[in-house]
Every structure is written in structure tokens, then in C-alpha cells.
Amino acid sequence: MEKLTNKEEEIMQVLWNLEKAFVKNVVAELPKPKPYYNAVSAVIRKMEDKGFVKHETFGNTHRYNPSVSKEDYRKKYFSTAI
């Protein structure tokens, strides 16, 4: 498991909070200025390629959910006390 970029971590936080979400739900939860839908979609697909996210298909759209728990990610990348 590789470390996520800052933008990927921001999106992953939203997915961990929502548990399951469509891209439009993720965009709605991100702070202003809101990123473009297509940009968020591309980042989520990249995170899926990395193994952090999986999806369910509903017609032409996908609902995404984390495949790595927040605790597992935190243990791997934040194991030392700050």
C-alpha cells in the first residue's frame, strides 16, 4: 500500500466519513472552492487502481466505498507519535 497524495487523502477522508458515495456526494462534501466533478472522478479512479477504493455499478454510474479502513491506513503511515 502506497501513501496517498494530499488530494487523495482529502477525498479518502470524505469516503471514510460517508462510507459509500457517488462522485457528486464526494464533491458536495469537499471544501470550497469545489473541484470539478471530472477531476474528483479521475482521482477516485486512480485511488481504485491503487487498491484504496472499490465500486458498485448502478447503470452508467458507480458508487464508491473505501477498501482500506482509516485505522489500517493510519497505522501504516502515522505509526510514529508527532
Short mmCIF file of N, CA, C and O in Angstrom, two decimals:
data_model
loop_
_atom_site.label_atom_id
_atom_site.label_comp_id
_atom_site.label_asym_id
_atom_site.label_seq_id
_atom_site.Cartn_x
_atom_site.Cartn_y
_atom_site.Cartn_z
N MET A 1 0.85 -1.17 0.00
CA MET A 1 0.00 0.00 0.00
C MET A 1 0.90 1.23 0.00
O MET A 1 1.76 1.37 0.85
N GLU A 2 0.71 2.09 -0.98
CA GLU A 2 1.50 3.31 -1.04
C GLU A 2 0.74 4.47 -0.40
O GLU A 2 -0.48 4.41 -0.25
N LYS A 3 1.48 5.49 0.00
CA LYS A 3 0.87 6.64 0.65
C LYS A 3 0.07 7.44 -0.36
O LYS A 3 0.46 7.59 -1.51
N LEU A 4 -1.06 7.94 0.09
CA LEU A 4 -1.90 8.78 -0.76
C LEU A 4 -1.34 10.19 -0.85
O LEU A 4 -0.69 10.67 0.08
N THR A 5 -1.65 10.87 -1.96
CA THR A 5 -1.29 12.29 -2.08
C THR A 5 -2.22 13.09 -1.18
O THR A 5 -3.23 12.57 -0.67
N ASN A 6 -1.93 14.36 -0.99
CA ASN A 6 -2.78 15.22 -0.15
C ASN A 6 -4.21 15.27 -0.67
O ASN A 6 -5.17 15.17 0.10
N LYS A 7 -4.38 15.42 -1.98
CA LYS A 7 -5.73 15.48 -2.57
C LYS A 7 -6.44 14.14 -2.39
O LYS A 7 -7.63 14.10 -2.06
N GLU A 8 -5.72 13.04 -2.59
CA GLU A 8 -6.31 11.71 -2.41
C GLU A 8 -6.72 11.50 -0.95
O GLU A 8 -7.80 10.97 -0.68
N GLU A 9 -5.89 11.95 -0.02
CA GLU A 9 -6.24 11.83 1.40
C GLU A 9 -7.49 12.63 1.73
O GLU A 9 -8.34 12.17 2.48
N GLU A 10 -7.61 13.81 1.14
CA GLU A 10 -8.79 14.65 1.37
C GLU A 10 -10.06 13.93 0.88
O GLU A 10 -11.07 13.89 1.58
N ILE A 11 -9.98 13.34 -0.30
CA ILE A 11 -11.12 12.61 -0.85
C ILE A 11 -11.38 11.34 -0.04
O ILE A 11 -12.52 10.97 0.23
N MET A 12 -10.31 10.67 0.38
CA MET A 12 -10.47 9.45 1.17
C MET A 12 -11.15 9.74 2.50
O MET A 12 -11.98 8.95 2.96
N GLN A 13 -10.83 10.88 3.11
CA GLN A 13 -11.49 11.27 4.37
C GLN A 13 -13.00 11.36 4.16
O GLN A 13 -13.78 10.91 5.00
N VAL A 14 -13.40 11.93 3.04
CA VAL A 14 -14.84 12.04 2.73
C VAL A 14 -15.44 10.65 2.57
O VAL A 14 -16.51 10.35 3.11
N LEU A 15 -14.76 9.77 1.84
CA LEU A 15 -15.27 8.41 1.64
C LEU A 15 -15.35 7.65 2.96
O LEU A 15 -16.30 6.91 3.20
N TRP A 16 -14.35 7.82 3.83
CA TRP A 16 -14.41 7.16 5.14
C TRP A 16 -15.60 7.68 5.95
O TRP A 16 -16.28 6.91 6.61
N ASN A 17 -15.87 8.97 5.87
CA ASN A 17 -17.00 9.55 6.61
C ASN A 17 -18.34 9.10 6.05
O ASN A 17 -19.26 8.80 6.81
N LEU A 18 -18.46 9.09 4.73
CA LEU A 18 -19.74 8.73 4.10
C LEU A 18 -19.93 7.21 3.98
O LEU A 18 -21.05 6.75 3.84
N GLU A 19 -18.85 6.47 3.99
CA GLU A 19 -18.81 5.01 3.83
C GLU A 19 -19.11 4.54 2.42
O GLU A 19 -18.42 3.68 1.89
N LYS A 20 -20.14 5.06 1.78
CA LYS A 20 -20.46 4.77 0.37
C LYS A 20 -20.93 6.07 -0.25
O LYS A 20 -21.74 6.78 0.34
N ALA A 21 -20.42 6.37 -1.45
CA ALA A 21 -20.79 7.65 -2.05
C ALA A 21 -20.58 7.65 -3.55
O ALA A 21 -19.68 6.99 -4.06
N PHE A 22 -21.42 8.41 -4.23
CA PHE A 22 -21.23 8.70 -5.65
C PHE A 22 -20.29 9.91 -5.72
O PHE A 22 -20.12 10.64 -4.74
N VAL A 23 -19.69 10.13 -6.87
CA VAL A 23 -18.75 11.24 -7.02
C VAL A 23 -19.42 12.56 -6.64
O VAL A 23 -18.81 13.39 -5.95
N LYS A 24 -20.67 12.76 -7.02
CA LYS A 24 -21.36 14.02 -6.71
C LYS A 24 -21.46 14.23 -5.20
O LYS A 24 -21.39 15.36 -4.72
N ASN A 25 -21.62 13.14 -4.43
CA ASN A 25 -21.66 13.26 -2.97
C ASN A 25 -20.31 13.67 -2.41
O ASN A 25 -20.23 14.45 -1.46
N VAL A 26 -19.24 13.13 -2.99
CA VAL A 26 -17.89 13.48 -2.56
C VAL A 26 -17.62 14.96 -2.85
O VAL A 26 -17.15 15.69 -1.98
N VAL A 27 -17.94 15.40 -4.05
CA VAL A 27 -17.74 16.81 -4.42
C VAL A 27 -18.50 17.72 -3.46
O VAL A 27 -17.96 18.74 -3.00
N ALA A 28 -19.71 17.36 -3.11
CA ALA A 28 -20.53 18.18 -2.21
C ALA A 28 -19.90 18.33 -0.83
O ALA A 28 -20.08 19.36 -0.17
N GLU A 29 -19.14 17.34 -0.38
CA GLU A 29 -18.53 17.37 0.95
C GLU A 29 -17.17 18.07 0.98
O GLU A 29 -16.66 18.37 2.06
N LEU A 30 -16.57 18.30 -0.17
CA LEU A 30 -15.25 18.93 -0.21
C LEU A 30 -15.38 20.43 0.02
O LEU A 30 -16.39 21.04 -0.32
N PRO A 31 -14.33 21.04 0.60
CA PRO A 31 -14.39 22.48 0.89
C PRO A 31 -14.35 23.32 -0.39
O PRO A 31 -13.91 22.85 -1.43
N LYS A 32 -14.81 24.56 -0.26
CA LYS A 32 -14.77 25.49 -1.38
C LYS A 32 -13.35 25.99 -1.55
O LYS A 32 -12.63 26.11 -0.57
N PRO A 33 -12.90 26.31 -2.73
CA PRO A 33 -13.62 26.18 -3.99
C PRO A 33 -13.76 24.71 -4.38
O PRO A 33 -12.82 23.92 -4.25
N LYS A 34 -14.96 24.34 -4.80
CA LYS A 34 -15.26 22.96 -5.16
C LYS A 34 -14.46 22.55 -6.39
O LYS A 34 -14.42 23.29 -7.38
N PRO A 35 -13.83 21.39 -6.33
CA PRO A 35 -13.14 20.90 -7.53
C PRO A 35 -14.15 20.43 -8.57
O PRO A 35 -15.31 20.16 -8.25
N TYR A 36 -13.72 20.34 -9.81
CA TYR A 36 -14.59 19.86 -10.86
C TYR A 36 -14.93 18.38 -10.65
O TYR A 36 -14.10 17.60 -10.19
N TYR A 37 -16.16 18.02 -11.01
CA TYR A 37 -16.63 16.64 -10.90
C TYR A 37 -15.66 15.68 -11.58
O TYR A 37 -15.29 14.66 -11.01
N ASN A 38 -15.26 16.01 -12.81
CA ASN A 38 -14.37 15.12 -13.57
C ASN A 38 -13.01 14.94 -12.89
O ASN A 38 -12.41 13.87 -12.96
N ALA A 39 -12.53 15.99 -12.24
CA ALA A 39 -11.24 15.90 -11.54
C ALA A 39 -11.36 14.95 -10.35
O ALA A 39 -10.48 14.10 -10.14
N VAL A 40 -12.43 15.07 -9.60
CA VAL A 40 -12.65 14.18 -8.45
C VAL A 40 -12.84 12.74 -8.93
O VAL A 40 -12.27 11.80 -8.36
N SER A 41 -13.58 12.57 -9.99
CA SER A 41 -13.79 11.23 -10.56
C SER A 41 -12.47 10.59 -10.97
O SER A 41 -12.23 9.41 -10.70
N ALA A 42 -11.60 11.37 -11.59
CA ALA A 42 -10.30 10.85 -12.03
C ALA A 42 -9.44 10.44 -10.84
O ALA A 42 -8.78 9.40 -10.86
N VAL A 43 -9.46 11.25 -9.78
CA VAL A 43 -8.68 10.93 -8.58
C VAL A 43 -9.21 9.65 -7.93
O VAL A 43 -8.44 8.78 -7.51
N ILE A 44 -10.53 9.53 -7.85
CA ILE A 44 -11.11 8.33 -7.25
C ILE A 44 -10.76 7.08 -8.07
O ILE A 44 -10.42 6.03 -7.50
N ARG A 45 -10.79 7.19 -9.39
CA ARG A 45 -10.42 6.04 -10.23
C ARG A 45 -8.95 5.67 -10.02
O ARG A 45 -8.59 4.49 -9.97
N LYS A 46 -8.11 6.68 -9.85
CA LYS A 46 -6.69 6.43 -9.58
C LYS A 46 -6.52 5.73 -8.23
O LYS A 46 -5.73 4.80 -8.10
N MET A 47 -7.30 6.16 -7.25
CA MET A 47 -7.24 5.52 -5.93
C MET A 47 -7.76 4.08 -6.01
O MET A 47 -7.27 3.21 -5.30
N GLU A 48 -8.71 3.84 -6.89
CA GLU A 48 -9.20 2.48 -7.10
C GLU A 48 -8.09 1.61 -7.70
O GLU A 48 -7.90 0.47 -7.28
N ASP A 49 -7.35 2.16 -8.65
CA ASP A 49 -6.22 1.43 -9.24
C ASP A 49 -5.17 1.09 -8.19
O ASP A 49 -4.51 0.05 -8.27
N LYS A 50 -5.01 1.97 -7.21
CA LYS A 50 -4.04 1.75 -6.13
C LYS A 50 -4.56 0.77 -5.08
O LYS A 50 -3.82 0.37 -4.19
N GLY A 51 -5.87 0.44 -5.13
CA GLY A 51 -6.43 -0.51 -4.18
C GLY A 51 -7.07 0.10 -2.94
O GLY A 51 -7.44 -0.62 -2.02
N PHE A 52 -7.25 1.41 -2.91
CA PHE A 52 -7.84 2.06 -1.74
C PHE A 52 -9.36 2.13 -1.81
O PHE A 52 -10.01 2.31 -0.78
N VAL A 53 -9.91 2.04 -3.00
CA VAL A 53 -11.34 2.24 -3.22
C VAL A 53 -11.85 1.12 -4.12
O VAL A 53 -11.12 0.61 -4.97
N LYS A 54 -13.11 0.73 -3.90
CA LYS A 54 -13.78 -0.19 -4.82
C LYS A 54 -15.14 0.41 -5.16
O LYS A 54 -15.56 1.40 -4.55
N HIS A 55 -15.80 -0.16 -6.15
CA HIS A 55 -17.08 0.43 -6.56
C HIS A 55 -18.13 -0.64 -6.84
O HIS A 55 -17.82 -1.79 -7.08
N GLU A 56 -19.38 -0.16 -6.81
CA GLU A 56 -20.54 -0.92 -7.26
C GLU A 56 -21.11 -0.16 -8.45
O GLU A 56 -21.13 1.06 -8.44
N THR A 57 -21.56 -0.87 -9.45
CA THR A 57 -22.09 -0.23 -10.65
C THR A 57 -23.61 -0.15 -10.58
O THR A 57 -24.28 -1.12 -10.23
N PHE A 58 -24.13 1.02 -10.90
CA PHE A 58 -25.57 1.27 -10.99
C PHE A 58 -25.83 1.91 -12.34
O PHE A 58 -25.69 3.13 -12.47
N GLY A 59 -26.15 1.12 -13.34
CA GLY A 59 -26.34 1.65 -14.69
C GLY A 59 -25.04 2.22 -15.21
O GLY A 59 -24.04 1.52 -15.32
N ASN A 60 -25.03 3.53 -15.49
CA ASN A 60 -23.83 4.19 -16.02
C ASN A 60 -23.00 4.88 -14.94
O ASN A 60 -22.08 5.62 -15.25
N THR A 61 -23.35 4.69 -13.69
CA THR A 61 -22.63 5.38 -12.62
C THR A 61 -22.07 4.37 -11.62
O THR A 61 -22.47 3.21 -11.61
N HIS A 62 -21.16 4.84 -10.81
CA HIS A 62 -20.54 3.99 -9.81
C HIS A 62 -20.69 4.60 -8.42
O HIS A 62 -20.61 5.82 -8.27
N ARG A 63 -20.90 3.73 -7.45
CA ARG A 63 -20.90 4.16 -6.05
C ARG A 63 -19.62 3.59 -5.44
O ARG A 63 -19.36 2.40 -5.52
N TYR A 64 -18.84 4.46 -4.85
CA TYR A 64 -17.52 4.09 -4.34
C TYR A 64 -17.56 3.92 -2.83
O TYR A 64 -18.32 4.59 -2.14
N ASN A 65 -16.70 3.03 -2.35
CA ASN A 65 -16.51 2.88 -0.92
C ASN A 65 -15.06 2.47 -0.65
O ASN A 65 -14.41 1.89 -1.51
N PRO A 66 -14.57 2.82 0.53
CA PRO A 66 -13.17 2.51 0.86
C PRO A 66 -12.93 1.01 0.94
O PRO A 66 -13.78 0.27 1.44
N SER A 67 -11.80 0.56 0.45
CA SER A 67 -11.43 -0.84 0.61
C SER A 67 -10.32 -0.97 1.65
O SER A 67 -9.91 -2.07 2.00
N VAL A 68 -9.84 0.18 2.15
CA VAL A 68 -8.85 0.23 3.23
C VAL A 68 -9.46 1.05 4.36
O VAL A 68 -9.97 2.14 4.12
N SER A 69 -9.42 0.52 5.56
CA SER A 69 -10.01 1.25 6.68
C SER A 69 -9.11 2.42 7.08
O SER A 69 -7.89 2.41 6.85
N LYS A 70 -9.73 3.40 7.68
CA LYS A 70 -9.00 4.58 8.15
C LYS A 70 -7.95 4.14 9.18
O LYS A 70 -6.83 4.65 9.17
N GLU A 71 -8.29 3.20 10.03
CA GLU A 71 -7.38 2.73 11.06
C GLU A 71 -6.15 2.04 10.46
O GLU A 71 -5.03 2.27 10.89
N ASP A 72 -6.37 1.19 9.45
CA ASP A 72 -5.25 0.50 8.81
C ASP A 72 -4.32 1.49 8.12
O ASP A 72 -3.10 1.36 8.19
N TYR A 73 -4.90 2.48 7.44
CA TYR A 73 -4.08 3.50 6.77
C TYR A 73 -3.30 4.31 7.80
O TYR A 73 -2.12 4.56 7.64
N ARG A 74 -3.98 4.69 8.85
CA ARG A 74 -3.34 5.49 9.89
C ARG A 74 -2.19 4.72 10.54
O ARG A 74 -1.12 5.28 10.77
N LYS A 75 -2.38 3.45 10.82
CA LYS A 75 -1.32 2.63 11.43
C LYS A 75 -0.10 2.55 10.52
O LYS A 75 1.03 2.61 10.99
N LYS A 76 -0.33 2.42 9.23
CA LYS A 76 0.78 2.27 8.28
C LYS A 76 1.57 3.56 8.10
O LYS A 76 2.79 3.55 8.03
N TYR A 77 0.88 4.70 8.03
CA TYR A 77 1.55 5.95 7.68
C TYR A 77 1.71 6.95 8.83
O TYR A 77 2.41 7.93 8.69
N PHE A 78 1.04 6.70 9.93
CA PHE A 78 1.17 7.61 11.07
C PHE A 78 1.49 6.82 12.33
O PHE A 78 0.97 7.11 13.39
N SER A 79 2.37 5.84 12.19
CA SER A 79 2.69 4.97 13.33
C SER A 79 3.56 5.64 14.37
O SER A 79 3.57 5.26 15.53
N THR A 80 4.27 6.68 13.99
CA THR A 80 5.11 7.38 14.97
C THR A 80 4.35 8.56 15.56
O THR A 80 3.56 9.21 14.87
N ALA A 81 4.58 8.79 16.83
CA ALA A 81 3.91 9.92 17.50
C ALA A 81 4.47 11.24 16.98
O ALA A 81 5.66 11.37 16.73
N ILE A 82 3.60 12.19 16.83
CA ILE A 82 4.01 13.52 16.33
C ILE A 82 4.29 14.43 17.50
O ILE A 82 3.67 14.44 18.48
#
